[in-house]
Amino acid sequence: MLLPVHRTETSVLLQALAGLALSTEQDLIVHLGLDGPADPSQLEAVSKLAARCGLQLQIHQFPRQGLVVTLNKLIDLSDSEYLARQDGDDMSLPTRLQEQRESLEAQPEMSFCGTQMSRCSAELVPLRHQRRYPRQFLSQLAYASCLNNPIAHPTLMLRRAHLGDHRYRDVPGAEDWQLYVDLWGDGRRSFNTRSTGLLYRTHPGQITAQARDGSTIYRLQQASLQASRLHGLAPQWLAVHWLSQSLKLTEGTLALRRFWQSGRSS
């Protein structure tokens, strides 16, 4: 588990680590990356929690260089077969990592995956409006080509062997989406699990609250579209998906998709 931390309150970080300590994944190793000077009292509290809970925790202190540099250093420090990510102010649910690993093992053609997540207030109270992430690979490509990032960044798990030389790139607010595009461009495939795997805190101070400008979103949409063509996704399918997301016509989309598929096969 890659856990980058930047100015996270001690009580919040302890909640994140306590959640990981409850994980059903037996071989979990947490790489905690501190971006910038560390608070000695926070380090002491974190170390005590890990010892009390039996959590395998490795603490790495880095000069303040930002989220992307910290994440890439943690990737290089880990030699695990599977790499997962979480932010220091979120909480993974106990079965998240085991379910993701077992799902990847059952689908060797897949390289990485995410889960659904529950958006919460700073006090971990679920928000009224929640977002569902597309589960199937082609749906993810279509979603990314037309709208937005299809995999929630703090729910990522990927096969280390399929990452190759790819790393996070410095794309403000979209370093995760950029990584997915790079992997899709190499022929890698992805999916999301059905279950909710993470409680995602929303608050003004979080690193990922920084806005992405329109040009970045458009560029990533176009890169996702190129990846869609690489994987053989038909333009008609993209159009149907765009219509469904824009108008929220779930049942209508299924009907339109069946209609297009029947016409294609005739």
mmCIF file of C-alpha atoms in Angstrom:
data_model
loop_
_atom_site.group_PDB
_atom_site.id
_atom_site.type_symbol
_atom_site.label_atom_id
_atom_site.label_comp_id
_atom_site.label_asym_id
_atom_site.label_seq_id
_atom_site.Cartn_x
_atom_site.Cartn_y
_atom_site.Cartn_z
ATOM 1 C CA MET A 1 0.000 0.000 0.000
ATOM 2 C CA LEU A 2 1.361 3.395 -1.059
ATOM 3 C CA LEU A 3 0.224 6.051 1.415
ATOM 4 C CA PRO A 4 1.475 9.586 0.610
ATOM 5 C CA VAL A 5 1.006 12.135 3.399
ATOM 6 C CA HIS A 6 1.225 15.913 3.287
ATOM 7 C CA ARG A 7 0.152 17.966 6.327
ATOM 8 C CA THR A 8 -2.436 15.385 7.359
ATOM 9 C CA GLU A 9 -3.747 15.751 10.901
ATOM 10 C CA THR A 10 -2.511 13.030 13.231
ATOM 11 C CA SER A 11 -5.998 11.908 14.254
ATOM 12 C CA VAL A 12 -7.037 11.558 10.594
ATOM 13 C CA LEU A 13 -3.876 9.656 9.665
ATOM 14 C CA LEU A 14 -4.374 7.296 12.607
ATOM 15 C CA GLN A 15 -7.895 6.547 11.361
ATOM 16 C CA ALA A 16 -6.510 5.724 7.920
ATOM 17 C CA LEU A 17 -3.907 3.375 9.390
ATOM 18 C CA ALA A 18 -6.424 1.777 11.758
ATOM 19 C CA GLY A 19 -8.589 0.981 8.743
ATOM 20 C CA LEU A 20 -5.643 -0.704 7.028
ATOM 21 C CA ALA A 21 -4.840 -2.633 10.195
ATOM 22 C CA LEU A 22 -8.303 -4.221 9.915
ATOM 23 C CA SER A 23 -7.633 -5.355 6.336
ATOM 24 C CA THR A 24 -8.310 -8.996 5.528
ATOM 25 C CA GLU A 25 -5.301 -8.965 3.173
ATOM 26 C CA GLN A 26 -2.690 -11.012 5.012
ATOM 27 C CA ASP A 27 0.494 -9.826 3.257
ATOM 28 C CA LEU A 28 -0.185 -6.104 3.511
ATOM 29 C CA ILE A 29 2.837 -3.795 3.806
ATOM 30 C CA VAL A 30 2.110 -0.073 4.153
ATOM 31 C CA HIS A 31 4.684 2.365 2.732
ATOM 32 C CA LEU A 32 3.967 5.686 4.430
ATOM 33 C CA GLY A 33 5.586 8.539 2.498
ATOM 34 C CA LEU A 34 5.934 11.850 4.345
ATOM 35 C CA ASP A 35 6.226 14.762 1.927
ATOM 36 C CA GLY A 36 8.133 17.329 3.934
ATOM 37 C CA PRO A 37 9.309 17.728 7.545
ATOM 38 C CA ALA A 38 7.770 15.221 9.945
ATOM 39 C CA ASP A 39 6.133 16.026 13.258
ATOM 40 C CA PRO A 40 7.942 13.902 15.888
ATOM 41 C CA SER A 41 4.759 13.465 17.923
ATOM 42 C CA GLN A 42 2.915 12.256 14.807
ATOM 43 C CA LEU A 43 5.666 9.763 14.023
ATOM 44 C CA GLU A 44 5.519 8.448 17.575
ATOM 45 C CA ALA A 45 1.732 8.060 17.467
ATOM 46 C CA VAL A 46 1.855 6.317 14.099
ATOM 47 C CA SER A 47 4.597 3.924 15.210
ATOM 48 C CA LYS A 48 2.729 3.047 18.417
ATOM 49 C CA LEU A 49 -0.464 2.299 16.490
ATOM 50 C CA ALA A 50 1.342 0.070 14.021
ATOM 51 C CA ALA A 51 3.052 -1.870 16.828
ATOM 52 C CA ARG A 52 -0.187 -2.257 18.772
ATOM 53 C CA CYS A 53 -2.138 -3.460 15.726
ATOM 54 C CA GLY A 54 0.597 -5.602 14.184
ATOM 55 C CA LEU A 55 0.556 -3.482 11.016
ATOM 56 C CA GLN A 56 3.607 -3.854 8.779
ATOM 57 C CA LEU A 57 4.488 -0.183 8.378
ATOM 58 C CA GLN A 58 7.518 1.338 6.688
ATOM 59 C CA ILE A 59 7.924 5.096 7.181
ATOM 60 C CA HIS A 60 9.799 7.089 4.533
ATOM 61 C CA GLN A 61 10.628 10.775 5.013
ATOM 62 C CA PHE A 62 11.266 12.860 1.904
ATOM 63 C CA PRO A 63 12.058 16.529 1.257
ATOM 64 C CA ARG A 64 8.931 18.422 0.263
ATOM 65 C CA GLN A 65 8.639 17.816 -3.488
ATOM 66 C CA GLY A 66 4.928 17.232 -3.991
ATOM 67 C CA LEU A 67 2.508 14.337 -4.365
ATOM 68 C CA VAL A 68 3.763 12.979 -7.691
ATOM 69 C CA VAL A 69 7.412 12.730 -6.601
ATOM 70 C CA THR A 70 6.398 11.098 -3.320
ATOM 71 C CA LEU A 71 4.214 8.522 -5.068
ATOM 72 C CA ASN A 72 6.930 7.619 -7.552
ATOM 73 C CA LYS A 73 9.511 7.209 -4.784
ATOM 74 C CA LEU A 74 7.144 4.887 -2.921
ATOM 75 C CA ILE A 75 6.641 2.820 -6.092
ATOM 76 C CA ASP A 76 10.396 2.402 -6.450
ATOM 77 C CA LEU A 77 10.787 1.450 -2.779
ATOM 78 C CA SER A 78 8.147 -1.274 -2.903
ATOM 79 C CA ASP A 79 8.856 -4.701 -4.370
ATOM 80 C CA SER A 80 5.344 -6.117 -3.893
ATOM 81 C CA GLU A 81 3.624 -8.013 -6.708
ATOM 82 C CA TYR A 82 0.576 -5.758 -6.353
ATOM 83 C CA LEU A 83 0.653 -2.020 -5.666
ATOM 84 C CA ALA A 84 -2.312 -0.246 -4.115
ATOM 85 C CA ARG A 85 -2.817 3.428 -3.360
ATOM 86 C CA GLN A 86 -4.688 5.400 -0.740
ATOM 87 C CA ASP A 87 -4.493 8.949 0.573
ATOM 88 C CA GLY A 88 -3.707 9.698 4.194
ATOM 89 C CA ASP A 89 -7.123 11.195 4.889
ATOM 90 C CA ASP A 90 -9.209 8.286 3.508
ATOM 91 C CA MET A 91 -10.190 4.919 4.986
ATOM 92 C CA SER A 92 -10.080 1.581 3.181
ATOM 93 C CA LEU A 93 -12.763 -0.885 4.180
ATOM 94 C CA PRO A 94 -11.492 -4.226 5.558
ATOM 95 C CA THR A 95 -12.139 -6.417 2.508
ATOM 96 C CA ARG A 96 -11.080 -3.897 -0.168
ATOM 97 C CA LEU A 97 -7.516 -5.076 -0.851
ATOM 98 C CA GLN A 98 -8.278 -8.786 -0.695
ATOM 99 C CA GLU A 99 -11.216 -8.411 -3.100
ATOM 100 C CA GLN A 100 -9.117 -6.408 -5.557
ATOM 101 C CA ARG A 101 -6.216 -8.848 -5.463
ATOM 102 C CA GLU A 102 -8.500 -11.858 -5.916
ATOM 103 C CA SER A 103 -10.306 -10.116 -8.778
ATOM 104 C CA LEU A 104 -6.998 -9.432 -10.550
ATOM 105 C CA GLU A 105 -5.843 -13.005 -9.982
ATOM 106 C CA ALA A 106 -9.085 -14.285 -11.496
ATOM 107 C CA GLN A 107 -8.631 -12.052 -14.582
ATOM 108 C CA PRO A 108 -5.000 -12.308 -15.721
ATOM 109 C CA GLU A 109 -5.761 -10.192 -18.797
ATOM 110 C CA MET A 110 -6.472 -7.210 -16.524
ATOM 111 C CA SER A 111 -3.646 -4.981 -15.282
ATOM 112 C CA PHE A 112 -5.256 -2.668 -12.749
ATOM 113 C CA CYS A 113 -8.547 -1.951 -11.032
ATOM 114 C CA GLY A 114 -10.398 0.353 -8.689
ATOM 115 C CA THR A 115 -13.450 0.046 -6.484
ATOM 116 C CA GLN A 116 -16.536 2.085 -5.808
ATOM 117 C CA MET A 117 -16.093 4.612 -2.998
ATOM 118 C CA SER A 118 -18.329 6.537 -0.628
ATOM 119 C CA ARG A 119 -17.790 10.284 -0.601
ATOM 120 C CA CYS A 120 -17.976 11.586 2.958
ATOM 121 C CA SER A 121 -17.641 14.766 4.959
ATOM 122 C CA ALA A 122 -14.532 15.424 7.043
ATOM 123 C CA GLU A 123 -16.333 13.557 9.857
ATOM 124 C CA LEU A 124 -16.877 10.515 7.568
ATOM 125 C CA VAL A 125 -20.615 11.134 7.203
ATOM 126 C CA PRO A 126 -21.689 9.901 3.724
ATOM 127 C CA LEU A 127 -22.760 12.680 1.360
ATOM 128 C CA ARG A 128 -26.165 12.649 -0.274
ATOM 129 C CA HIS A 129 -24.919 12.479 -3.858
ATOM 130 C CA GLN A 130 -22.591 9.610 -4.739
ATOM 131 C CA ARG A 131 -20.870 8.754 -8.015
ATOM 132 C CA ARG A 132 -20.821 5.259 -9.496
ATOM 133 C CA TYR A 133 -17.726 4.330 -11.473
ATOM 134 C CA PRO A 134 -18.059 2.202 -14.649
ATOM 135 C CA ARG A 135 -17.163 -1.428 -13.975
ATOM 136 C CA GLN A 136 -16.300 -2.878 -17.396
ATOM 137 C CA PHE A 137 -13.176 -1.960 -19.363
ATOM 138 C CA LEU A 138 -14.902 -0.653 -22.497
ATOM 139 C CA SER A 139 -17.279 1.381 -20.347
ATOM 140 C CA GLN A 140 -14.270 2.927 -18.622
ATOM 141 C CA LEU A 141 -12.703 3.881 -21.952
ATOM 142 C CA ALA A 142 -15.959 5.399 -23.140
ATOM 143 C CA TYR A 143 -16.432 7.289 -19.896
ATOM 144 C CA ALA A 144 -12.883 8.668 -20.033
ATOM 145 C CA SER A 145 -13.222 9.644 -23.709
ATOM 146 C CA CYS A 146 -16.450 11.553 -23.151
ATOM 147 C CA LEU A 147 -16.445 12.717 -19.559
ATOM 148 C CA ASN A 148 -13.942 12.114 -16.792
ATOM 149 C CA ASN A 149 -11.560 9.827 -14.920
ATOM 150 C CA PRO A 150 -13.207 6.387 -14.655
ATOM 151 C CA ILE A 151 -11.211 5.024 -11.677
ATOM 152 C CA ALA A 152 -11.146 6.750 -8.288
ATOM 153 C CA HIS A 153 -7.471 7.461 -7.586
ATOM 154 C CA PRO A 154 -7.331 6.306 -3.923
ATOM 155 C CA THR A 155 -8.882 2.929 -4.832
ATOM 156 C CA LEU A 156 -6.223 1.880 -7.350
ATOM 157 C CA MET A 157 -4.531 -1.528 -7.325
ATOM 158 C CA LEU A 158 -2.225 -2.638 -10.147
ATOM 159 C CA ARG A 159 0.138 -5.433 -11.064
ATOM 160 C CA ARG A 160 3.707 -4.293 -10.531
ATOM 161 C CA ALA A 161 4.886 -6.327 -13.546
ATOM 162 C CA HIS A 162 2.462 -4.473 -15.852
ATOM 163 C CA LEU A 163 3.517 -1.023 -14.690
ATOM 164 C CA GLY A 164 6.859 -1.239 -16.491
ATOM 165 C CA ASP A 165 8.657 2.100 -16.653
ATOM 166 C CA HIS A 166 5.453 4.104 -16.286
ATOM 167 C CA ARG A 167 5.172 6.422 -13.310
ATOM 168 C CA TYR A 168 2.892 9.221 -12.206
ATOM 169 C CA ARG A 169 3.398 12.397 -14.201
ATOM 170 C CA ASP A 170 3.084 15.964 -12.959
ATOM 171 C CA VAL A 171 -0.414 16.728 -14.247
ATOM 172 C CA PRO A 172 -2.069 18.880 -11.536
ATOM 173 C CA GLY A 173 -5.280 17.288 -10.307
ATOM 174 C CA ALA A 174 -5.096 14.473 -12.888
ATOM 175 C CA GLU A 175 -1.860 12.535 -12.347
ATOM 176 C CA ASP A 176 -3.902 9.359 -11.829
ATOM 177 C CA TRP A 177 -5.942 9.734 -15.036
ATOM 178 C CA GLN A 178 -2.715 10.390 -16.945
ATOM 179 C CA LEU A 179 -1.215 7.151 -15.591
ATOM 180 C CA TYR A 180 -4.275 5.185 -16.698
ATOM 181 C CA VAL A 181 -4.055 6.689 -20.184
ATOM 182 C CA ASP A 182 -0.368 5.730 -20.386
ATOM 183 C CA LEU A 183 -1.158 2.147 -19.389
ATOM 184 C CA TRP A 184 -4.122 1.857 -21.782
ATOM 185 C CA GLY A 185 -1.839 3.100 -24.543
ATOM 186 C CA ASP A 186 0.444 0.121 -23.806
ATOM 187 C CA GLY A 187 -2.489 -2.234 -24.319
ATOM 188 C CA ARG A 188 -3.264 -2.674 -20.608
ATOM 189 C CA ARG A 189 -6.830 -3.196 -19.440
ATOM 190 C CA SER A 190 -8.703 -2.212 -16.289
ATOM 191 C CA PHE A 191 -11.988 -2.538 -14.406
ATOM 192 C CA ASN A 192 -13.776 -1.468 -11.228
ATOM 193 C CA THR A 193 -15.211 -3.842 -8.671
ATOM 194 C CA ARG A 194 -18.877 -3.687 -7.774
ATOM 195 C CA SER A 195 -18.364 -3.177 -4.041
ATOM 196 C CA THR A 196 -17.459 -0.031 -2.134
ATOM 197 C CA GLY A 197 -13.869 -0.243 -0.948
ATOM 198 C CA LEU A 198 -13.094 3.178 0.490
ATOM 199 C CA LEU A 199 -14.471 6.111 2.491
ATOM 200 C CA TYR A 200 -13.303 9.262 0.712
ATOM 201 C CA ARG A 201 -13.075 12.439 2.759
ATOM 202 C CA THR A 202 -13.952 15.684 0.987
ATOM 203 C CA HIS A 203 -12.586 18.900 2.464
ATOM 204 C CA PRO A 204 -11.027 22.109 1.103
ATOM 205 C CA GLY A 205 -7.493 21.280 2.255
ATOM 206 C CA GLN A 206 -7.054 17.950 0.486
ATOM 207 C CA ILE A 207 -4.328 17.693 -2.162
ATOM 208 C CA THR A 208 -6.695 16.454 -4.852
ATOM 209 C CA ALA A 209 -9.067 19.380 -4.365
ATOM 210 C CA GLN A 210 -7.011 21.416 -6.838
ATOM 211 C CA ALA A 211 -8.957 22.079 -9.990
ATOM 212 C CA ARG A 212 -7.995 20.732 -13.395
ATOM 213 C CA ASP A 213 -8.134 23.261 -16.164
ATOM 214 C CA GLY A 214 -10.281 22.646 -19.209
ATOM 215 C CA SER A 215 -7.314 22.064 -21.516
ATOM 216 C CA THR A 216 -6.033 19.242 -19.284
ATOM 217 C CA ILE A 217 -9.414 17.528 -19.244
ATOM 218 C CA TYR A 218 -9.761 17.859 -23.023
ATOM 219 C CA ARG A 219 -6.251 16.500 -23.618
ATOM 220 C CA LEU A 220 -6.891 13.473 -21.406
ATOM 221 C CA GLN A 221 -10.258 12.878 -23.069
ATOM 222 C CA GLN A 222 -8.535 12.864 -26.462
ATOM 223 C CA ALA A 223 -5.800 10.527 -25.193
ATOM 224 C CA SER A 224 -8.492 8.233 -23.803
ATOM 225 C CA LEU A 225 -10.208 8.304 -27.185
ATOM 226 C CA GLN A 226 -6.969 7.219 -28.891
ATOM 227 C CA ALA A 227 -6.660 4.362 -26.391
ATOM 228 C CA SER A 228 -10.277 3.432 -27.142
ATOM 229 C CA ARG A 229 -9.417 3.052 -30.832
ATOM 230 C CA LEU A 230 -6.367 0.960 -29.910
ATOM 231 C CA HIS A 231 -8.632 -1.417 -28.001
ATOM 232 C CA GLY A 232 -11.211 -1.554 -30.793
ATOM 233 C CA LEU A 233 -13.993 0.492 -29.205
ATOM 234 C CA ALA A 234 -16.439 1.556 -31.912
ATOM 235 C CA PRO A 235 -17.399 5.250 -32.259
ATOM 236 C CA GLN A 236 -21.088 4.303 -32.137
ATOM 237 C CA TRP A 237 -20.585 2.787 -28.695
ATOM 238 C CA LEU A 238 -18.962 6.007 -27.510
ATOM 239 C CA ALA A 239 -21.902 8.028 -28.776
ATOM 240 C CA VAL A 240 -24.391 5.821 -26.945
ATOM 241 C CA HIS A 241 -22.376 6.045 -23.748
ATOM 242 C CA TRP A 242 -22.111 9.828 -23.989
ATOM 243 C CA LEU A 243 -25.880 10.044 -24.416
ATOM 244 C CA SER A 244 -26.505 7.856 -21.387
ATOM 245 C CA GLN A 245 -24.200 9.865 -19.130
ATOM 246 C CA SER A 246 -25.478 13.218 -20.332
ATOM 247 C CA LEU A 247 -29.174 12.422 -20.115
ATOM 248 C CA LYS A 248 -29.037 9.785 -17.349
ATOM 249 C CA LEU A 249 -31.019 7.353 -19.488
ATOM 250 C CA THR A 250 -29.736 4.061 -18.122
ATOM 251 C CA GLU A 251 -32.523 1.872 -19.476
ATOM 252 C CA GLY A 252 -32.618 3.786 -22.725
ATOM 253 C CA THR A 253 -28.896 3.259 -23.143
ATOM 254 C CA LEU A 254 -29.232 -0.489 -22.768
ATOM 255 C CA ALA A 255 -31.936 -0.486 -25.415
ATOM 256 C CA LEU A 256 -29.869 1.665 -27.774
ATOM 257 C CA ARG A 257 -26.807 -0.519 -27.230
ATOM 258 C CA ARG A 258 -28.782 -3.693 -28.006
ATOM 259 C CA PHE A 259 -30.206 -2.011 -31.091
ATOM 260 C CA TRP A 260 -26.729 -0.976 -32.337
ATOM 261 C CA GLN A 261 -25.220 -4.404 -31.603
ATOM 262 C CA SER A 262 -28.039 -6.184 -33.442
ATOM 263 C CA GLY A 263 -27.551 -3.925 -36.431
ATOM 264 C CA ARG A 264 -23.813 -4.518 -36.424
ATOM 265 C CA SER A 265 -24.204 -8.296 -36.389
ATOM 266 C CA SER A 266 -26.857 -8.376 -39.138
#
